[in-house]
């Protein structure tokens, strides 16, 4: 809950600072919670203005997810379907969206800058960066987080895969709502782990250009790390989605049909049901110099590990290409 609240409060602060509060909404998909998230989440007053919740009841969630612990494809599709905006961006619940992305997106949307692509007819993707677990586990305030991102953004390596950037860990994927409706969002058969974003890309790429807005706009998405180390793949025991999900050979652009996103369930958007936390902005602590140095060391170590990991992944990609195997 802290990571979710921090992501929303951080983003809301940036949206209001840019004067875009009447043009942006935040939708939280609440998948099967016994107690709705809207009844417990600690949001700031401005965050409460921007945020809506779509609660998928526990009985419906259990029916749809079958033996999966979390059918994320349904949750994300439900949020996208219920949204009102012209453009829909999907982020994880613990991803910070920086002010640079907001500025760059609206420049493109308002035609104030030419970035070399058609915003309305492109699939936009950016990989994320990681803020270290050793820092995040202390649950820092927004002032501290702002300081860390301002100081070390260029030191943190992106998780972008050089051989296929749109198969990287998602910072954001973004497209016009007409495209979401045309492709039916995520394939709702992929209720297990991995490849759901890859599947979406392999369908869309047949019809629309895919744009790396990480390179165009900047790598403006920071994940609040929640694992002890970058080499700890603690989720690999989970059941994975089938291999066909990462194949480029898909006959249907929209495998879900017109009722994608739980249309027939007729779920309604709701506001925060508890009083916002007015005192959140009072937390103005910043890191001292010795803490910043320690954090810089941890960031450097993590970026080095990620560089090695990506080197291994690229070597595997090359070997698969040489032997004409699927490379994703």
Tab-separated table of C-alpha atoms in Angstrom:
chain	number	residue	atom	x	y	z
A	1	UNK	CA	0.000	0.000	0.000
A	2	UNK	CA	2.896	2.375	0.687
A	3	UNK	CA	4.341	1.840	-2.795
A	4	UNK	CA	0.951	2.370	-4.451
A	5	UNK	CA	0.214	5.506	-2.426
A	6	UNK	CA	3.709	6.887	-3.051
A	7	UNK	CA	3.422	6.369	-6.810
A	8	UNK	CA	0.054	8.130	-6.952
A	9	UNK	CA	1.037	10.974	-4.611
A	10	UNK	CA	4.277	11.526	-6.539
A	11	UNK	CA	2.525	11.617	-9.910
A	12	UNK	CA	-0.275	13.859	-8.647
A	13	UNK	CA	2.260	16.348	-7.324
A	14	UNK	CA	3.868	16.574	-10.772
A	15	UNK	CA	0.530	16.847	-12.589
A	16	UNK	CA	-0.642	19.734	-10.411
A	17	UNK	CA	2.741	21.465	-10.687
A	18	UNK	CA	2.339	21.425	-14.473
A	19	UNK	CA	-1.273	22.642	-14.296
A	20	UNK	CA	-2.573	19.483	-15.990
A	21	UNK	CA	-4.972	18.374	-13.258
A	22	UNK	CA	-8.009	18.800	-15.524
A	23	UNK	CA	-6.460	16.669	-18.286
A	24	UNK	CA	-5.181	13.593	-16.451
A	25	UNK	CA	-6.874	10.829	-14.493
A	26	UNK	CA	-5.399	7.942	-12.507
A	27	UNK	CA	-7.269	4.620	-12.508
A	28	UNK	CA	-6.459	1.915	-9.950
A	29	UNK	CA	-7.652	-1.604	-10.747
A	30	UNK	CA	-8.424	-3.330	-7.442
A	31	UNK	CA	-8.384	-7.061	-8.165
A	32	UNK	CA	-10.503	-9.020	-5.727
A	33	UNK	CA	-9.564	-7.285	-2.475
A	34	UNK	CA	-11.716	-8.379	0.450
A	35	UNK	CA	-11.521	-4.800	1.734
A	36	UNK	CA	-11.501	-2.379	-1.226
A	37	UNK	CA	-8.276	-0.435	-1.633
A	38	UNK	CA	-10.319	2.767	-1.822
A	39	UNK	CA	-11.159	2.281	1.872
A	40	UNK	CA	-7.578	2.121	3.138
A	41	UNK	CA	-5.190	3.888	0.731
A	42	UNK	CA	-3.353	6.901	2.183
A	43	UNK	CA	-3.629	9.515	-0.564
A	44	UNK	CA	-2.933	13.222	-0.472
A	45	UNK	CA	-5.842	15.634	-1.079
A	46	UNK	CA	-4.718	16.379	-4.632
A	47	UNK	CA	-4.246	12.659	-5.365
A	48	UNK	CA	-7.786	11.967	-4.158
A	49	UNK	CA	-9.040	14.470	-6.751
A	50	UNK	CA	-7.352	12.674	-9.656
A	51	UNK	CA	-7.742	9.029	-8.658
A	52	UNK	CA	-10.570	6.607	-9.382
A	53	UNK	CA	-10.803	2.963	-8.377
A	54	UNK	CA	-12.395	0.085	-10.233
A	55	UNK	CA	-13.020	-2.790	-7.831
A	56	UNK	CA	-13.361	-6.272	-9.295
A	57	UNK	CA	-15.292	-8.275	-6.645
A	58	UNK	CA	-13.533	-11.228	-5.041
A	59	UNK	CA	-16.018	-13.797	-6.409
A	60	UNK	CA	-15.577	-12.570	-9.981
A	61	UNK	CA	-11.804	-12.350	-9.597
A	62	UNK	CA	-11.540	-15.936	-8.337
A	63	UNK	CA	-13.717	-17.180	-11.178
A	64	UNK	CA	-11.599	-15.486	-13.842
A	65	UNK	CA	-8.136	-16.189	-12.455
A	66	UNK	CA	-8.768	-19.939	-12.000
A	67	UNK	CA	-5.542	-21.374	-10.486
A	68	UNK	CA	-3.556	-18.190	-11.075
A	69	UNK	CA	-2.808	-15.964	-8.059
A	70	UNK	CA	-3.504	-12.827	-10.077
A	71	UNK	CA	-5.042	-12.491	-13.568
A	72	UNK	CA	-3.395	-9.149	-14.258
A	73	UNK	CA	-4.570	-9.009	-17.877
A	74	UNK	CA	-8.195	-8.689	-16.752
A	75	UNK	CA	-7.346	-6.048	-14.154
A	76	UNK	CA	-5.406	-3.862	-16.588
A	77	UNK	CA	-8.021	-4.224	-19.311
A	78	UNK	CA	-10.812	-3.310	-16.901
A	79	UNK	CA	-8.971	-0.137	-15.893
A	80	UNK	CA	-8.304	0.808	-19.524
A	81	UNK	CA	-11.895	0.154	-20.552
A	82	UNK	CA	-13.284	2.236	-17.674
A	83	UNK	CA	-11.001	5.215	-18.297
A	84	UNK	CA	-12.144	8.414	-19.977
A	85	UNK	CA	-8.961	9.777	-21.533
A	86	UNK	CA	-8.003	9.913	-25.199
A	87	UNK	CA	-4.711	8.191	-24.360
A	88	UNK	CA	-4.278	5.310	-21.942
A	89	UNK	CA	-0.932	4.535	-20.342
A	90	UNK	CA	-0.321	1.326	-18.406
A	91	UNK	CA	2.142	1.413	-15.520
A	92	UNK	CA	2.737	-0.874	-12.564
A	93	UNK	CA	1.301	0.208	-9.245
A	94	UNK	CA	4.772	1.066	-7.920
A	95	UNK	CA	6.212	3.103	-10.792
A	96	UNK	CA	7.065	6.790	-10.463
A	97	UNK	CA	6.253	8.935	-13.507
A	98	UNK	CA	8.512	11.995	-13.612
A	99	UNK	CA	7.601	15.502	-14.692
A	100	UNK	CA	9.700	15.276	-17.873
A	101	UNK	CA	7.388	12.641	-19.325
A	102	UNK	CA	4.326	14.789	-18.601
A	103	UNK	CA	5.929	17.763	-20.345
A	104	UNK	CA	7.120	15.792	-23.363
A	105	UNK	CA	3.818	13.983	-23.827
A	106	UNK	CA	1.803	17.197	-23.840
A	107	UNK	CA	4.253	18.786	-26.273
A	108	UNK	CA	3.539	15.908	-28.642
A	109	UNK	CA	-0.212	15.943	-27.925
A	110	UNK	CA	-0.548	19.701	-28.489
A	111	UNK	CA	1.719	19.713	-31.550
A	112	UNK	CA	4.291	21.996	-29.908
A	113	UNK	CA	7.168	19.702	-30.877
A	114	UNK	CA	7.725	17.225	-33.690
A	115	UNK	CA	9.126	13.991	-32.324
A	116	UNK	CA	8.977	12.181	-35.672
A	117	UNK	CA	6.006	9.881	-35.072
A	118	UNK	CA	2.219	9.973	-35.282
A	119	UNK	CA	1.041	10.033	-31.678
A	120	UNK	CA	-2.478	8.844	-32.446
A	121	UNK	CA	-1.417	5.846	-34.528
A	122	UNK	CA	1.659	4.563	-32.682
A	123	UNK	CA	2.312	2.090	-29.904
A	124	UNK	CA	4.543	3.901	-27.419
A	125	UNK	CA	6.829	2.035	-25.034
A	126	UNK	CA	9.503	2.958	-22.503
A	127	UNK	CA	11.545	0.694	-20.249
A	128	UNK	CA	11.909	1.496	-16.567
A	129	UNK	CA	14.715	2.198	-14.157
A	130	UNK	CA	15.001	0.840	-10.605
A	131	UNK	CA	15.352	2.675	-7.301
A	132	UNK	CA	17.312	0.289	-4.999
A	133	UNK	CA	15.503	-1.898	-2.519
A	134	UNK	CA	17.874	-0.873	0.275
A	135	UNK	CA	16.577	2.683	-0.143
A	136	UNK	CA	12.924	1.927	-0.857
A	137	UNK	CA	12.517	-0.367	2.168
A	138	UNK	CA	13.003	2.712	4.386
A	139	UNK	CA	9.792	4.146	2.879
A	140	UNK	CA	11.271	7.578	2.058
A	141	UNK	CA	9.156	10.707	1.631
A	142	UNK	CA	8.564	12.523	-1.640
A	143	UNK	CA	11.204	15.178	-0.952
A	144	UNK	CA	13.841	12.470	-0.519
A	145	UNK	CA	12.694	10.624	-3.633
A	146	UNK	CA	12.807	13.832	-5.667
A	147	UNK	CA	16.375	14.439	-4.490
A	148	UNK	CA	17.496	10.926	-5.406
A	149	UNK	CA	15.984	11.052	-8.898
A	150	UNK	CA	17.406	14.526	-9.549
A	151	UNK	CA	20.860	13.470	-8.340
A	152	UNK	CA	21.222	9.951	-9.727
A	153	UNK	CA	18.871	9.556	-12.682
A	154	UNK	CA	21.770	9.399	-15.151
A	155	UNK	CA	23.612	6.855	-13.004
A	156	UNK	CA	20.749	4.359	-13.023
A	157	UNK	CA	20.781	2.030	-16.006
A	158	UNK	CA	17.524	1.421	-17.830
A	159	UNK	CA	16.206	-2.141	-17.998
A	160	UNK	CA	15.799	-1.826	-21.755
A	161	UNK	CA	16.691	-4.920	-23.779
A	162	UNK	CA	18.835	-3.726	-26.672
A	163	UNK	CA	17.618	-6.432	-29.061
A	164	UNK	CA	13.899	-5.798	-28.480
A	165	UNK	CA	13.114	-2.728	-26.397
A	166	UNK	CA	9.348	-3.300	-26.314
A	167	UNK	CA	9.920	-6.674	-24.621
A	168	UNK	CA	11.658	-4.970	-21.691
A	169	UNK	CA	10.283	-4.509	-18.187
A	170	UNK	CA	7.522	-1.926	-18.609
A	171	UNK	CA	8.020	1.648	-17.541
A	172	UNK	CA	4.952	2.621	-19.537
A	173	UNK	CA	3.115	1.408	-22.608
A	174	UNK	CA	0.810	3.977	-24.102
A	175	UNK	CA	-1.576	4.301	-27.027
A	176	UNK	CA	-4.735	6.076	-28.140
A	177	UNK	CA	-7.932	4.591	-26.726
A	178	UNK	CA	-9.089	3.716	-30.260
A	179	UNK	CA	-6.086	1.409	-30.541
A	180	UNK	CA	-6.819	-0.147	-27.152
A	181	UNK	CA	-10.342	-0.880	-28.345
A	182	UNK	CA	-9.181	-2.218	-31.709
A	183	UNK	CA	-6.686	-4.701	-30.224
A	184	UNK	CA	-8.828	-5.493	-27.166
A	185	UNK	CA	-6.001	-4.723	-24.764
A	186	UNK	CA	-4.154	-7.645	-23.232
A	187	UNK	CA	-5.018	-11.175	-24.288
A	188	UNK	CA	-7.299	-12.318	-21.479
A	189	UNK	CA	-6.221	-15.939	-21.857
A	190	UNK	CA	-2.803	-15.012	-20.431
A	191	UNK	CA	-3.761	-15.197	-16.771
A	192	UNK	CA	-0.355	-16.440	-15.570
A	193	UNK	CA	3.114	-14.902	-15.397
A	194	UNK	CA	5.286	-13.303	-18.148
A	195	UNK	CA	4.905	-12.458	-21.836
A	196	UNK	CA	1.554	-10.623	-21.630
A	197	UNK	CA	3.246	-7.347	-22.660
A	198	UNK	CA	5.263	-9.173	-25.314
A	199	UNK	CA	2.061	-10.691	-26.699
A	200	UNK	CA	0.482	-7.252	-26.957
A	201	UNK	CA	3.510	-5.964	-28.846
A	202	UNK	CA	3.661	-8.898	-31.273
A	203	UNK	CA	0.012	-8.290	-32.200
A	204	UNK	CA	0.218	-4.523	-32.566
A	205	UNK	CA	3.489	-4.456	-34.493
A	206	UNK	CA	1.777	-6.077	-37.481
A	207	UNK	CA	-0.343	-2.965	-38.030
A	208	UNK	CA	1.149	-0.017	-36.156
A	209	UNK	CA	4.645	1.394	-35.653
A	210	UNK	CA	6.206	0.806	-32.242
A	211	UNK	CA	8.052	3.839	-30.858
A	212	UNK	CA	10.706	3.774	-28.150
A	213	UNK	CA	9.718	6.875	-26.199
A	214	UNK	CA	12.460	6.058	-23.724
A	215	UNK	CA	14.922	7.243	-26.354
A	216	UNK	CA	12.624	9.977	-27.706
A	217	UNK	CA	11.267	11.499	-24.481
A	218	UNK	CA	13.666	10.114	-21.884
A	219	UNK	CA	13.714	7.210	-19.427
A	220	UNK	CA	11.313	8.853	-17.004
A	221	UNK	CA	9.895	5.852	-15.118
A	222	UNK	CA	11.339	4.662	-11.822
A	223	UNK	CA	10.263	1.408	-10.204
A	224	UNK	CA	10.146	1.185	-6.427
A	225	UNK	CA	12.178	-2.007	-6.095
A	226	UNK	CA	10.734	-4.660	-3.785
A	227	UNK	CA	13.215	-7.511	-4.098
A	228	UNK	CA	16.388	-7.908	-2.066
A	229	UNK	CA	18.680	-8.010	-5.088
A	230	UNK	CA	18.471	-7.684	-8.858
A	231	UNK	CA	19.662	-11.285	-9.195
A	232	UNK	CA	16.888	-12.702	-7.017
A	233	UNK	CA	14.330	-14.138	-9.427
A	234	UNK	CA	11.932	-15.197	-6.709
A	235	UNK	CA	8.931	-15.433	-9.027
A	236	UNK	CA	10.307	-18.087	-11.355
A	237	UNK	CA	8.425	-20.792	-9.491
A	238	UNK	CA	5.137	-19.296	-10.694
A	239	UNK	CA	3.237	-20.880	-13.547
A	240	UNK	CA	4.024	-19.089	-16.792
A	241	UNK	CA	1.917	-18.184	-19.765
A	242	UNK	CA	2.305	-20.538	-22.775
A	243	UNK	CA	5.113	-20.016	-25.269
A	244	UNK	CA	2.715	-19.067	-28.069
A	245	UNK	CA	2.198	-15.777	-26.242
A	246	UNK	CA	5.632	-14.565	-27.392
A	247	UNK	CA	5.254	-15.779	-30.982
A	248	UNK	CA	4.974	-13.288	-33.841
A	249	UNK	CA	2.578	-15.619	-35.653
A	250	UNK	CA	-0.811	-14.505	-34.315
A	251	UNK	CA	-3.857	-14.585	-36.582
A	252	UNK	CA	-6.063	-12.236	-34.527
A	253	UNK	CA	-5.353	-8.602	-33.725
A	254	UNK	CA	-8.056	-8.736	-31.032
A	255	UNK	CA	-8.394	-12.224	-29.493
A	256	UNK	CA	-10.806	-10.987	-26.790
A	257	UNK	CA	-13.619	-9.666	-28.955
A	258	UNK	CA	-15.825	-6.652	-28.278
A	259	UNK	CA	-16.427	-7.467	-24.592
A	260	UNK	CA	-12.784	-7.091	-23.579
A	261	UNK	CA	-12.085	-5.402	-20.265
A	262	UNK	CA	-15.028	-6.963	-18.386
A	263	UNK	CA	-17.540	-4.861	-20.326
A	264	UNK	CA	-20.431	-7.158	-19.434
A	265	UNK	CA	-19.611	-6.932	-15.713
A	266	UNK	CA	-20.606	-3.251	-15.817
A	267	UNK	CA	-18.062	-2.190	-13.183
A	268	UNK	CA	-18.186	1.426	-12.006
A	269	UNK	CA	-15.426	3.880	-11.137
A	270	UNK	CA	-15.328	5.000	-7.509
A	271	UNK	CA	-13.519	7.703	-5.556
A	272	UNK	CA	-11.443	7.382	-2.379
A	273	UNK	CA	-13.762	6.435	0.489
A	274	UNK	CA	-11.653	7.701	3.374
A	275	UNK	CA	-10.364	11.151	4.235
A	276	UNK	CA	-7.135	12.086	2.408
A	277	UNK	CA	-3.952	12.493	4.434
A	278	UNK	CA	-3.445	16.249	4.554
A	279	UNK	CA	-0.079	16.003	6.339
A	280	UNK	CA	1.744	13.965	3.675
A	281	UNK	CA	3.431	17.073	2.241
A	282	UNK	CA	4.942	17.926	5.627
A	283	UNK	CA	7.506	15.151	5.200
A	284	UNK	CA	10.361	17.225	3.775
A	285	UNK	CA	13.341	15.187	4.930
A	286	UNK	CA	16.245	14.835	2.545
A	287	UNK	CA	19.230	12.521	2.554
A	288	UNK	CA	22.486	13.643	4.150
A	289	UNK	CA	25.719	13.577	2.150
A	290	UNK	CA	26.972	10.287	3.583
A	291	UNK	CA	23.588	8.682	2.838
A	292	UNK	CA	23.737	9.961	-0.734
A	293	UNK	CA	27.211	8.488	-1.181
A	294	UNK	CA	26.070	5.115	0.157
A	295	UNK	CA	23.073	5.190	-2.163
A	296	UNK	CA	25.265	6.104	-5.144
A	297	UNK	CA	27.428	3.063	-4.392
A	298	UNK	CA	24.355	0.789	-4.288
A	299	UNK	CA	23.029	2.278	-7.541
A	300	UNK	CA	26.409	1.707	-9.217
A	301	UNK	CA	26.506	-1.920	-8.064
A	302	UNK	CA	22.961	-2.562	-9.251
A	303	UNK	CA	23.631	-0.927	-12.623
A	304	UNK	CA	26.721	-3.124	-13.000
A	305	UNK	CA	24.692	-6.255	-12.260
A	306	UNK	CA	22.057	-5.156	-14.759
A	307	UNK	CA	24.729	-4.542	-17.403
A	308	UNK	CA	26.009	-8.100	-16.938
A	309	UNK	CA	22.479	-9.515	-16.991
A	310	UNK	CA	21.650	-7.662	-20.223
A	311	UNK	CA	24.922	-8.849	-21.757
A	312	UNK	CA	23.933	-12.448	-21.015
A	313	UNK	CA	20.442	-11.860	-22.408
A	314	UNK	CA	21.901	-10.361	-25.586
A	315	UNK	CA	24.254	-13.329	-26.013
A	316	UNK	CA	21.297	-15.718	-25.687
A	317	UNK	CA	19.413	-13.648	-28.251
A	318	UNK	CA	22.280	-13.886	-30.742
A	319	UNK	CA	22.563	-17.649	-30.277
A	320	UNK	CA	18.825	-18.060	-30.863
A	321	UNK	CA	18.943	-15.903	-33.978
A	322	UNK	CA	21.831	-17.922	-35.379
A	323	UNK	CA	19.971	-21.185	-34.799
A	324	UNK	CA	16.707	-19.650	-36.108
A	325	UNK	CA	14.810	-20.112	-32.865
A	326	UNK	CA	12.269	-17.738	-31.339
A	327	UNK	CA	14.332	-15.070	-29.635
A	328	UNK	CA	11.880	-13.585	-27.130
